[in-house]
Short mmCIF file of C-alpha atoms in Angstrom, two decimals:
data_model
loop_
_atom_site.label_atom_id
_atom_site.label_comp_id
_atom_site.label_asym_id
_atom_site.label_seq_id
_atom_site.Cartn_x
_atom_site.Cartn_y
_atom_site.Cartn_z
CA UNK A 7 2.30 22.77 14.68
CA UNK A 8 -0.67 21.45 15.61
CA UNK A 9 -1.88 20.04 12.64
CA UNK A 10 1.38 18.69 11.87
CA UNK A 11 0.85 16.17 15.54
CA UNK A 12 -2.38 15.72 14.13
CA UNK A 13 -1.24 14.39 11.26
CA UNK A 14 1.48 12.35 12.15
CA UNK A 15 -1.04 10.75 15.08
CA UNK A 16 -3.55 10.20 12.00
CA UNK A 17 0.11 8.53 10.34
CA UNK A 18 0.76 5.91 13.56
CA UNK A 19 -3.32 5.26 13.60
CA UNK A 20 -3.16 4.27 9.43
CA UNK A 21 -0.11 2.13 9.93
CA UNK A 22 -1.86 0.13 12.66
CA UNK A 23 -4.90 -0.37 10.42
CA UNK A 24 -2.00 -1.61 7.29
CA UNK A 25 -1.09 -4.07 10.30
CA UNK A 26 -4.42 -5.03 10.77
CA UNK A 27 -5.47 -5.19 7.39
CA UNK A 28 -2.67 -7.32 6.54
CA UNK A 29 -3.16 -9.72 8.87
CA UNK A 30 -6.41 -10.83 6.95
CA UNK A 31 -4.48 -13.57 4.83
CA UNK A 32 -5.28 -16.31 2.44
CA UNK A 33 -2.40 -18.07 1.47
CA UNK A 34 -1.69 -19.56 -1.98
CA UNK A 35 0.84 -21.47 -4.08
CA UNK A 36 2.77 -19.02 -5.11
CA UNK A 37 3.69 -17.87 -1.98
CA UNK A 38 2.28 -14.76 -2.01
CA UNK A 39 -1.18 -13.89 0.12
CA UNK A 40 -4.03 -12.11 -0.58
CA UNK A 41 -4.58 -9.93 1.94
CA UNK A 42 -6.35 -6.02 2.08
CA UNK A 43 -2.80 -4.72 2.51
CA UNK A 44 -2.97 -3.37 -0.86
CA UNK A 45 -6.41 -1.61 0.02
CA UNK A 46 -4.69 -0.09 3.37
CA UNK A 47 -2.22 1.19 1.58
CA UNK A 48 -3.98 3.10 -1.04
CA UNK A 49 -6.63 3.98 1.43
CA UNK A 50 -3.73 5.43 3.80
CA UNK A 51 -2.11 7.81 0.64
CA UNK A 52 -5.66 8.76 -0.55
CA UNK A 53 -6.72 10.26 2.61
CA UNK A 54 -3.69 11.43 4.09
CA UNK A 55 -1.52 12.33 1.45
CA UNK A 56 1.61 12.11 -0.10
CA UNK A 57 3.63 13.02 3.04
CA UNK A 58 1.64 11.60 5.89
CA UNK A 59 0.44 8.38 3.63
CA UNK A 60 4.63 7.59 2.96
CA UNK A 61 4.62 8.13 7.01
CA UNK A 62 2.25 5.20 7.83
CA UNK A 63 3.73 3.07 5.23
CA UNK A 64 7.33 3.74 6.45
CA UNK A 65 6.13 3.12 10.01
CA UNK A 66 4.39 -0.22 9.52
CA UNK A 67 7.73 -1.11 6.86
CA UNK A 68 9.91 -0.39 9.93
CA UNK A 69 7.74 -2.71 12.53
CA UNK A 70 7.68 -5.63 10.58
CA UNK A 71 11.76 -5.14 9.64
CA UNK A 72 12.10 -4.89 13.26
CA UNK A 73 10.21 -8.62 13.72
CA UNK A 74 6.67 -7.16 15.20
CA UNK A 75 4.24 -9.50 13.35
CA UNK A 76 2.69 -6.78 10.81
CA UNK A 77 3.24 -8.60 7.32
CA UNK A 78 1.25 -11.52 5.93
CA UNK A 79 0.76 -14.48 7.83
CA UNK A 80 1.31 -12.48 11.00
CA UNK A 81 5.30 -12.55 10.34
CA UNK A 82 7.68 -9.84 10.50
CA UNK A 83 11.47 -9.70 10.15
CA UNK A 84 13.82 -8.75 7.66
CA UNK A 85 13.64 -11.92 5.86
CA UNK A 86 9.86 -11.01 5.18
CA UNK A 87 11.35 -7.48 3.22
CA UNK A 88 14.23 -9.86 1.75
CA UNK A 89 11.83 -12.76 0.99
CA UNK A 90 9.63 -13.52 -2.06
CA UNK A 91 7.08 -10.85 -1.30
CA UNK A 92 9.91 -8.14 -0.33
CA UNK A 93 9.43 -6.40 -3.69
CA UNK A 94 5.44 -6.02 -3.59
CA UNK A 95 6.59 -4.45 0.44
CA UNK A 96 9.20 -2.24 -1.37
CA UNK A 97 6.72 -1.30 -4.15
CA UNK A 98 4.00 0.29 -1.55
CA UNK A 99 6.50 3.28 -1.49
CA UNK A 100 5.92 4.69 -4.51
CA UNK A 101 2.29 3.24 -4.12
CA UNK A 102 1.14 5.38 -1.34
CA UNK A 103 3.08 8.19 -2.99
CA UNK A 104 0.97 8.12 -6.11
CA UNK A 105 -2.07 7.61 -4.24
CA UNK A 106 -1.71 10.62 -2.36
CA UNK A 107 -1.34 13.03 -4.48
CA UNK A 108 -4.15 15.79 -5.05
CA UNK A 109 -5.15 16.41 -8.67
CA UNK A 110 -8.49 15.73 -10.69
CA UNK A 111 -10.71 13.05 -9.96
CA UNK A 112 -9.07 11.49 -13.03
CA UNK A 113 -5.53 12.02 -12.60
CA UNK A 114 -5.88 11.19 -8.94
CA UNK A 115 -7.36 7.39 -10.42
CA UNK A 116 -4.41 7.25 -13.32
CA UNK A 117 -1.69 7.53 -10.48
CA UNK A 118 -3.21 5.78 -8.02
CA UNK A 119 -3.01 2.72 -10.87
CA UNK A 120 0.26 3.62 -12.30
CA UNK A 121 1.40 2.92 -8.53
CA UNK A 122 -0.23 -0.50 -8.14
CA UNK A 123 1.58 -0.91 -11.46
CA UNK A 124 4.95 -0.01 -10.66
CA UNK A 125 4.66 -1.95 -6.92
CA UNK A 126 3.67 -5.02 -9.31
CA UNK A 127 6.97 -4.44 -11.34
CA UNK A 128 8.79 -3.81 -7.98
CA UNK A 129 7.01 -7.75 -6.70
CA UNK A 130 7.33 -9.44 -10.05
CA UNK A 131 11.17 -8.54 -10.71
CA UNK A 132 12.20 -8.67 -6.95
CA UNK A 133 9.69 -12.56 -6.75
CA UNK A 134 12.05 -13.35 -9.97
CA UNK A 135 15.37 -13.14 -7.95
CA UNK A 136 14.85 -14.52 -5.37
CA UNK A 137 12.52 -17.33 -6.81
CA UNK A 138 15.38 -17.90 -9.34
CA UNK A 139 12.63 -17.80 -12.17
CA UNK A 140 12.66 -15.83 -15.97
CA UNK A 141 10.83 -12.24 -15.50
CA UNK A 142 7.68 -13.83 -17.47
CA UNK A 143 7.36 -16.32 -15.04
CA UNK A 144 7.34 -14.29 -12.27
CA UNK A 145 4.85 -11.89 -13.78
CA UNK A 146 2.47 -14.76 -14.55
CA UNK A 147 2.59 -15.92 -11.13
CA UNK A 148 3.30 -13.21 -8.45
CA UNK A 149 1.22 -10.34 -10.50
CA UNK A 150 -1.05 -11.41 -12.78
CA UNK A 151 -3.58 -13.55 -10.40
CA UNK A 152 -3.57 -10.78 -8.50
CA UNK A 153 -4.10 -7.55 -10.31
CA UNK A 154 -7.62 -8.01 -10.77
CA UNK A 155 -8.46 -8.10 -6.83
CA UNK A 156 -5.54 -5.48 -6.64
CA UNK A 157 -7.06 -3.00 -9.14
CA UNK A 158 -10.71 -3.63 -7.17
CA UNK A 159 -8.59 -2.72 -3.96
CA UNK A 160 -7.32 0.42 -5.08
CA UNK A 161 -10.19 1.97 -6.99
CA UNK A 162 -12.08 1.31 -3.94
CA UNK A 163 -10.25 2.49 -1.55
CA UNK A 164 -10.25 5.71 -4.02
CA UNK A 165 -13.95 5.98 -3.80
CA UNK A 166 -14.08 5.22 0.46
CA UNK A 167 -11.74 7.88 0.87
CA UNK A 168 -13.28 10.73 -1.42
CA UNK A 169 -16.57 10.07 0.87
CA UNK A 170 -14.63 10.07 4.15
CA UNK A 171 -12.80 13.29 3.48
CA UNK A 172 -16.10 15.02 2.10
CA UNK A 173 -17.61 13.75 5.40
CA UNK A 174 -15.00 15.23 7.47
CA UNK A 175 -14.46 17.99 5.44
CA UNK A 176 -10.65 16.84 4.54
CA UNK A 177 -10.53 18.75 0.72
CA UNK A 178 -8.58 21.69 0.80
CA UNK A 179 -6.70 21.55 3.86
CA UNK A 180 -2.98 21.34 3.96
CA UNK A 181 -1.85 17.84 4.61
#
């Protein structure tokens, strides 16, 4: 039981850093913002785990539908989740889920990618619709600038979070 308040604490403190790390923005023309959101997010599944990473993205998710200024740009609402960048929002659920999930070194990488992949499909095919543009044109616009910076993001966050849990002694315990 313990643990378990731990954890969920640990949940409410990573969603507040998603917040913050969000808020660093740079806009651009497409509309969407680079931001360390991406990072946050992958940083929040690697160390806490499938479970407790989902939490902290579901939490911050739920405070900028409910208008608290968590997203890019310091907006929130639902028309942030509905707008251009709603799919990239939607796509850090299975993000965070791949990220936390304990394997080898190598798978741990793999999934970690294959969910920056699949939120990319999620923002490119979601920026399409409401954009009104072809599928191509939304991949060469709302994903492709930014997968390099994106990939960066999550293999580092990867790396910071295998020496934070070695430094606090995270391996191995139940999460």
């Amino acid at each position: 039981m313990k643990n378990t308040f731990k954890n969920q604490i640990l949940a409410a403190l990573f969603a507040a850093m998603i917040g913050v790390l969000t808020l660093i923005s740079i806009p651009t023309p497409s509309g969407i913002p680079l931001t360390f959101q991406t990072f946050a997010v992958a940083l929040s599944g690697s160390i806490l785990g499938r479970k407790y990473g989902l939490e902290a993205v579901m939490i911050w998710l739920s405070l900028g539908a409910l208008g608290l200024p968590v997203f890019s740009g310091m907006t929130g609402g639902l028309g942030q989740i509905i707008g251009v960048t709603g799919g990239f929002l939607i796509g850090f659920i299975p993000m965070v889920i791949l990220c936390g999930t304990e394997k080898s070194h190598v798978i741990n990488i793999c999934l970690s990618m294959a969910g920056l992949f699949i939120c990319h499909i999620f923002g490119s095919i979601w920026f399409s619709f409401v954009s009104e543009t072809k599928l191509t044109a939304a991949f060469l616009t709302a994903s492709i600038p930014y997968l390099p910076k994106d990939i960066l993001s999550v293999s580092a966050a990867y790396g910071i979070s295998a020496i934070i849990k070695k430094r606090l002694k995270l391996n191995g315990q139940p999460r």
